[in-house]
GROMACS .gro file of C-alpha atoms in nm:
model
  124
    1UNK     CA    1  13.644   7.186  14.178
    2UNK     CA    2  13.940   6.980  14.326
    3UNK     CA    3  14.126   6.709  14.092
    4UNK     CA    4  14.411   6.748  14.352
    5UNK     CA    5  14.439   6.402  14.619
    6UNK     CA    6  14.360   6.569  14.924
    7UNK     CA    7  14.036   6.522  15.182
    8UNK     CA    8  13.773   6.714  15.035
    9UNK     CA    9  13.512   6.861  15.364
   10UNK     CA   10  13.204   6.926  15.221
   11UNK     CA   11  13.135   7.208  15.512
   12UNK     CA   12  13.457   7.410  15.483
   13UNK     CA   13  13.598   7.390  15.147
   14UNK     CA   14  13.400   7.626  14.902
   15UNK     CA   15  13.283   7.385  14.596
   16UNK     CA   16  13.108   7.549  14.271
   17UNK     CA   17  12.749   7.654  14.352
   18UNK     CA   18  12.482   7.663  14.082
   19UNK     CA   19  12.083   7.722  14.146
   20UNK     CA   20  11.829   7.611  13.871
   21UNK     CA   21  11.461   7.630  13.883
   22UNK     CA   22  11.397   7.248  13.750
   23UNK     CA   23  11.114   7.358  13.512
   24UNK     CA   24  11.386   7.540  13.287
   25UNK     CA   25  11.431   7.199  13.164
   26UNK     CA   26  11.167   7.087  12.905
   27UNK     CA   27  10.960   6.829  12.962
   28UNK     CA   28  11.134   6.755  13.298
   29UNK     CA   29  10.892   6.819  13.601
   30UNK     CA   30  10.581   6.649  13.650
   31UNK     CA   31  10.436   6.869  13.933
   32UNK     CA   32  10.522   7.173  14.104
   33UNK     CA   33  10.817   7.408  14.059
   34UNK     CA   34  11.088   7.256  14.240
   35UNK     CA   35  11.449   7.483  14.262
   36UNK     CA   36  11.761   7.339  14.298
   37UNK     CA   37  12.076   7.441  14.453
   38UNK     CA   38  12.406   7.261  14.420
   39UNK     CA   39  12.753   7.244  14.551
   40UNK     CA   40  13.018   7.028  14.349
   41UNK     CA   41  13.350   6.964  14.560
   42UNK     CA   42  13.483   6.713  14.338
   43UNK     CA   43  13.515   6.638  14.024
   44UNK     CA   44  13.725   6.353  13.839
   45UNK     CA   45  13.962   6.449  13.580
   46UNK     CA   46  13.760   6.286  13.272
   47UNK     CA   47  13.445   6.461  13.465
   48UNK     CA   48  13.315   6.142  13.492
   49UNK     CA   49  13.254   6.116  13.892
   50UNK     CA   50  13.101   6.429  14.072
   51UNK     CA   51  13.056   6.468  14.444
   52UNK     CA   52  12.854   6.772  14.648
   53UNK     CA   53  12.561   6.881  14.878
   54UNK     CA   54  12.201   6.868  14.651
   55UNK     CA   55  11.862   7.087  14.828
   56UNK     CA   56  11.549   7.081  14.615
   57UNK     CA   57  11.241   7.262  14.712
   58UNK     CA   58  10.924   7.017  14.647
   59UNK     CA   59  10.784   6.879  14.315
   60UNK     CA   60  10.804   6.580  14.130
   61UNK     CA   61  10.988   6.494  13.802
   62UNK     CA   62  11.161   6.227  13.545
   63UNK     CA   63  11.511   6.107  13.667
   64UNK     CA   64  11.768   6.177  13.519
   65UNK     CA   65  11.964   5.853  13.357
   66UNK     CA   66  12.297   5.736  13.208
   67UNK     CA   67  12.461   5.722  13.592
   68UNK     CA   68  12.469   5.542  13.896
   69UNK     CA   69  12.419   5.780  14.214
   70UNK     CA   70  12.502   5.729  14.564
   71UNK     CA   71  12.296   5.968  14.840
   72UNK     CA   72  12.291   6.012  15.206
   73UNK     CA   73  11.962   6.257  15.312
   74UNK     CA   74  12.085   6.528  15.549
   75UNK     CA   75  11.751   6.634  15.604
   76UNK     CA   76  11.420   6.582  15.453
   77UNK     CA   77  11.214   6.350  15.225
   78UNK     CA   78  11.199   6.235  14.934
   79UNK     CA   79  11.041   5.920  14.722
   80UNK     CA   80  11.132   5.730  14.411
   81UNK     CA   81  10.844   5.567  14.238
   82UNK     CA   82  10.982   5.342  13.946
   83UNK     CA   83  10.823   5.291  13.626
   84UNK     CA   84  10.690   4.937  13.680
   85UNK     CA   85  10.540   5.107  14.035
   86UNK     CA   86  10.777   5.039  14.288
   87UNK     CA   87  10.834   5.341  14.577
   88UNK     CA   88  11.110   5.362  14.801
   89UNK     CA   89  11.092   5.644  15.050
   90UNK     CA   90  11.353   5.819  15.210
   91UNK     CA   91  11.408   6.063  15.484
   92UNK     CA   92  11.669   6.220  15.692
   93UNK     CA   93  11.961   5.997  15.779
   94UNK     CA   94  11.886   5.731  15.473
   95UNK     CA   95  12.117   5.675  15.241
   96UNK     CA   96  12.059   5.466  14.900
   97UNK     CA   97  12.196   5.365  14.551
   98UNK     CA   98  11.993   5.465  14.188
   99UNK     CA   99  12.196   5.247  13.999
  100UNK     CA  100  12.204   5.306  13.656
  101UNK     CA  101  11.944   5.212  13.413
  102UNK     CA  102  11.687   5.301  13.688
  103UNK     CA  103  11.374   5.459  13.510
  104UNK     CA  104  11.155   5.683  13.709
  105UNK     CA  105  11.049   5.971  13.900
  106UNK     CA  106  11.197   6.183  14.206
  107UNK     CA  107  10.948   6.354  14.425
  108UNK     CA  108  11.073   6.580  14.696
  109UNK     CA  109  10.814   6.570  14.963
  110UNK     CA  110  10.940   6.839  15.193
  111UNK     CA  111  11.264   7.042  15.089
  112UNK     CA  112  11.534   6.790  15.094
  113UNK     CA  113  11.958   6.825  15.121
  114UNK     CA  114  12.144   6.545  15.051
  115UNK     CA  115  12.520   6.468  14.959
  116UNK     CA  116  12.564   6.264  14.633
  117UNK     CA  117  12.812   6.112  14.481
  118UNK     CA  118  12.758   6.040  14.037
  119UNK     CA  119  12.911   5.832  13.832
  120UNK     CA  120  12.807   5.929  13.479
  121UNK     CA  121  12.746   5.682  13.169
  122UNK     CA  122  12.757   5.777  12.828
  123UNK     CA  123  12.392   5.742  12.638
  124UNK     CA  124  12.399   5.429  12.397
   0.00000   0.00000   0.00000
Protein backbone atom coordinates (compact mmCIF):
# COMPACT_ATOMS: atom_id res chain seq x y z
CA UNK A 1 0.00 0.00 0.00
CA UNK A 2 1.29 3.42 -1.37
CA UNK A 3 0.97 6.70 0.96
CA UNK A 4 3.72 8.08 -1.41
CA UNK A 5 2.13 11.04 -4.23
CA UNK A 6 2.74 9.23 -7.24
CA UNK A 7 0.09 7.69 -10.06
CA UNK A 8 -1.00 4.58 -8.68
CA UNK A 9 -1.95 1.85 -12.07
CA UNK A 10 -4.16 -0.50 -10.83
CA UNK A 11 -2.80 -3.17 -13.64
CA UNK A 12 0.96 -2.89 -13.01
CA UNK A 13 1.68 -1.90 -9.58
CA UNK A 14 1.28 -4.98 -7.17
CA UNK A 15 -1.35 -3.73 -4.32
CA UNK A 16 -2.07 -6.10 -1.12
CA UNK A 17 -4.25 -9.07 -2.12
CA UNK A 18 -6.58 -10.73 0.38
CA UNK A 19 -9.37 -13.57 -0.51
CA UNK A 20 -12.30 -14.19 2.00
CA UNK A 21 -15.14 -16.52 1.62
CA UNK A 22 -18.02 -13.83 2.72
CA UNK A 23 -19.84 -16.40 4.94
CA UNK A 24 -16.78 -16.26 7.46
CA UNK A 25 -18.55 -13.25 8.55
CA UNK A 26 -21.55 -13.91 10.89
CA UNK A 27 -24.68 -13.06 10.05
CA UNK A 28 -23.43 -11.43 6.78
CA UNK A 29 -24.73 -13.37 3.63
CA UNK A 30 -28.19 -13.85 2.83
CA UNK A 31 -27.81 -16.48 0.02
CA UNK A 32 -25.17 -18.41 -1.47
CA UNK A 33 -21.46 -18.56 -0.69
CA UNK A 34 -20.03 -15.73 -2.38
CA UNK A 35 -15.77 -15.41 -2.23
CA UNK A 36 -14.09 -12.40 -2.44
CA UNK A 37 -10.82 -11.34 -3.71
CA UNK A 38 -9.27 -7.94 -3.24
CA UNK A 39 -6.48 -5.74 -4.31
CA UNK A 40 -5.80 -2.44 -2.23
CA UNK A 41 -3.34 0.05 -4.12
CA UNK A 42 -3.94 2.86 -1.94
CA UNK A 43 -4.40 3.65 1.17
CA UNK A 44 -4.56 7.18 3.02
CA UNK A 45 -2.32 7.81 5.81
CA UNK A 46 -5.17 7.92 8.66
CA UNK A 47 -6.50 4.64 6.60
CA UNK A 48 -9.39 6.45 6.08
CA UNK A 49 -9.70 6.30 2.04
CA UNK A 50 -8.91 2.88 0.30
CA UNK A 51 -8.73 2.29 -3.42
CA UNK A 52 -8.37 -1.34 -5.45
CA UNK A 53 -9.88 -3.95 -7.88
CA UNK A 54 -13.04 -5.98 -5.89
CA UNK A 55 -14.31 -9.76 -7.78
CA UNK A 56 -17.04 -11.57 -5.88
CA UNK A 57 -18.35 -14.85 -6.97
CA UNK A 58 -22.41 -14.76 -6.68
CA UNK A 59 -24.63 -14.48 -3.53
CA UNK A 60 -26.39 -11.96 -1.83
CA UNK A 61 -25.71 -10.19 1.53
CA UNK A 62 -26.12 -7.01 4.08
CA UNK A 63 -23.92 -3.97 3.05
CA UNK A 64 -21.57 -3.01 4.75
CA UNK A 65 -22.06 0.76 6.33
CA UNK A 66 -20.21 3.68 7.99
CA UNK A 67 -18.64 4.76 4.27
CA UNK A 68 -19.38 6.26 1.16
CA UNK A 69 -18.09 4.06 -1.92
CA UNK A 70 -17.43 4.96 -5.38
CA UNK A 71 -17.43 1.82 -8.15
CA UNK A 72 -16.90 1.45 -11.78
CA UNK A 73 -17.99 -2.47 -12.95
CA UNK A 74 -15.20 -3.93 -15.08
CA UNK A 75 -17.20 -6.76 -15.81
CA UNK A 76 -20.30 -8.31 -14.57
CA UNK A 77 -23.52 -7.67 -12.56
CA UNK A 78 -24.57 -6.84 -9.73
CA UNK A 79 -27.89 -5.24 -7.89
CA UNK A 80 -28.54 -3.17 -4.81
CA UNK A 81 -31.96 -3.57 -3.38
CA UNK A 82 -32.44 -0.94 -0.48
CA UNK A 83 -34.30 -1.48 2.57
CA UNK A 84 -37.41 0.58 1.75
CA UNK A 85 -37.31 -1.67 -1.80
CA UNK A 86 -35.58 0.28 -4.19
CA UNK A 87 -33.09 -1.80 -6.88
CA UNK A 88 -30.56 -0.33 -8.90
CA UNK A 89 -28.82 -2.71 -11.26
CA UNK A 90 -25.55 -2.56 -12.58
CA UNK A 91 -23.43 -4.20 -15.15
CA UNK A 92 -20.23 -3.91 -16.96
CA UNK A 93 -19.14 -0.38 -17.73
CA UNK A 94 -21.57 1.31 -14.87
CA UNK A 95 -20.25 3.13 -12.42
CA UNK A 96 -22.24 4.46 -9.17
CA UNK A 97 -22.05 6.08 -5.64
CA UNK A 98 -23.40 4.07 -2.13
CA UNK A 99 -23.22 7.02 -0.21
CA UNK A 100 -23.11 6.59 3.25
CA UNK A 101 -25.96 5.80 5.44
CA UNK A 102 -27.25 3.56 2.56
CA UNK A 103 -28.99 0.43 4.20
CA UNK A 104 -29.25 -2.66 2.17
CA UNK A 105 -28.23 -5.61 0.33
CA UNK A 106 -25.52 -6.43 -2.50
CA UNK A 107 -26.32 -9.28 -4.78
CA UNK A 108 -23.75 -10.36 -7.27
CA UNK A 109 -25.65 -11.81 -10.12
CA UNK A 110 -22.85 -13.23 -12.19
CA UNK A 111 -19.15 -12.94 -10.82
CA UNK A 112 -18.46 -9.31 -10.81
CA UNK A 113 -14.84 -7.08 -10.77
CA UNK A 114 -15.06 -3.72 -10.07
CA UNK A 115 -12.58 -0.87 -8.93
CA UNK A 116 -13.71 1.03 -5.75
CA UNK A 117 -12.75 3.72 -4.14
CA UNK A 118 -13.99 3.97 0.21
CA UNK A 119 -14.18 6.55 2.26
CA UNK A 120 -14.74 5.15 5.74
CA UNK A 121 -16.96 6.77 8.66
CA UNK A 122 -16.60 6.06 12.12
CA UNK A 123 -19.90 4.18 13.74
CA UNK A 124 -21.90 6.73 15.98
Amino acid sequence: MSTTPHVIDFQQDPGTHEARRLSDLPDRVLQGDPHHETTVFFTDAKGEVIAGTWTSTPGTWRAFTHRDEFCHIVTGHVRLIGDDGRVRTFKTGDAFMIPNGFSGCWEVVETTTKHFVVRHHQAH
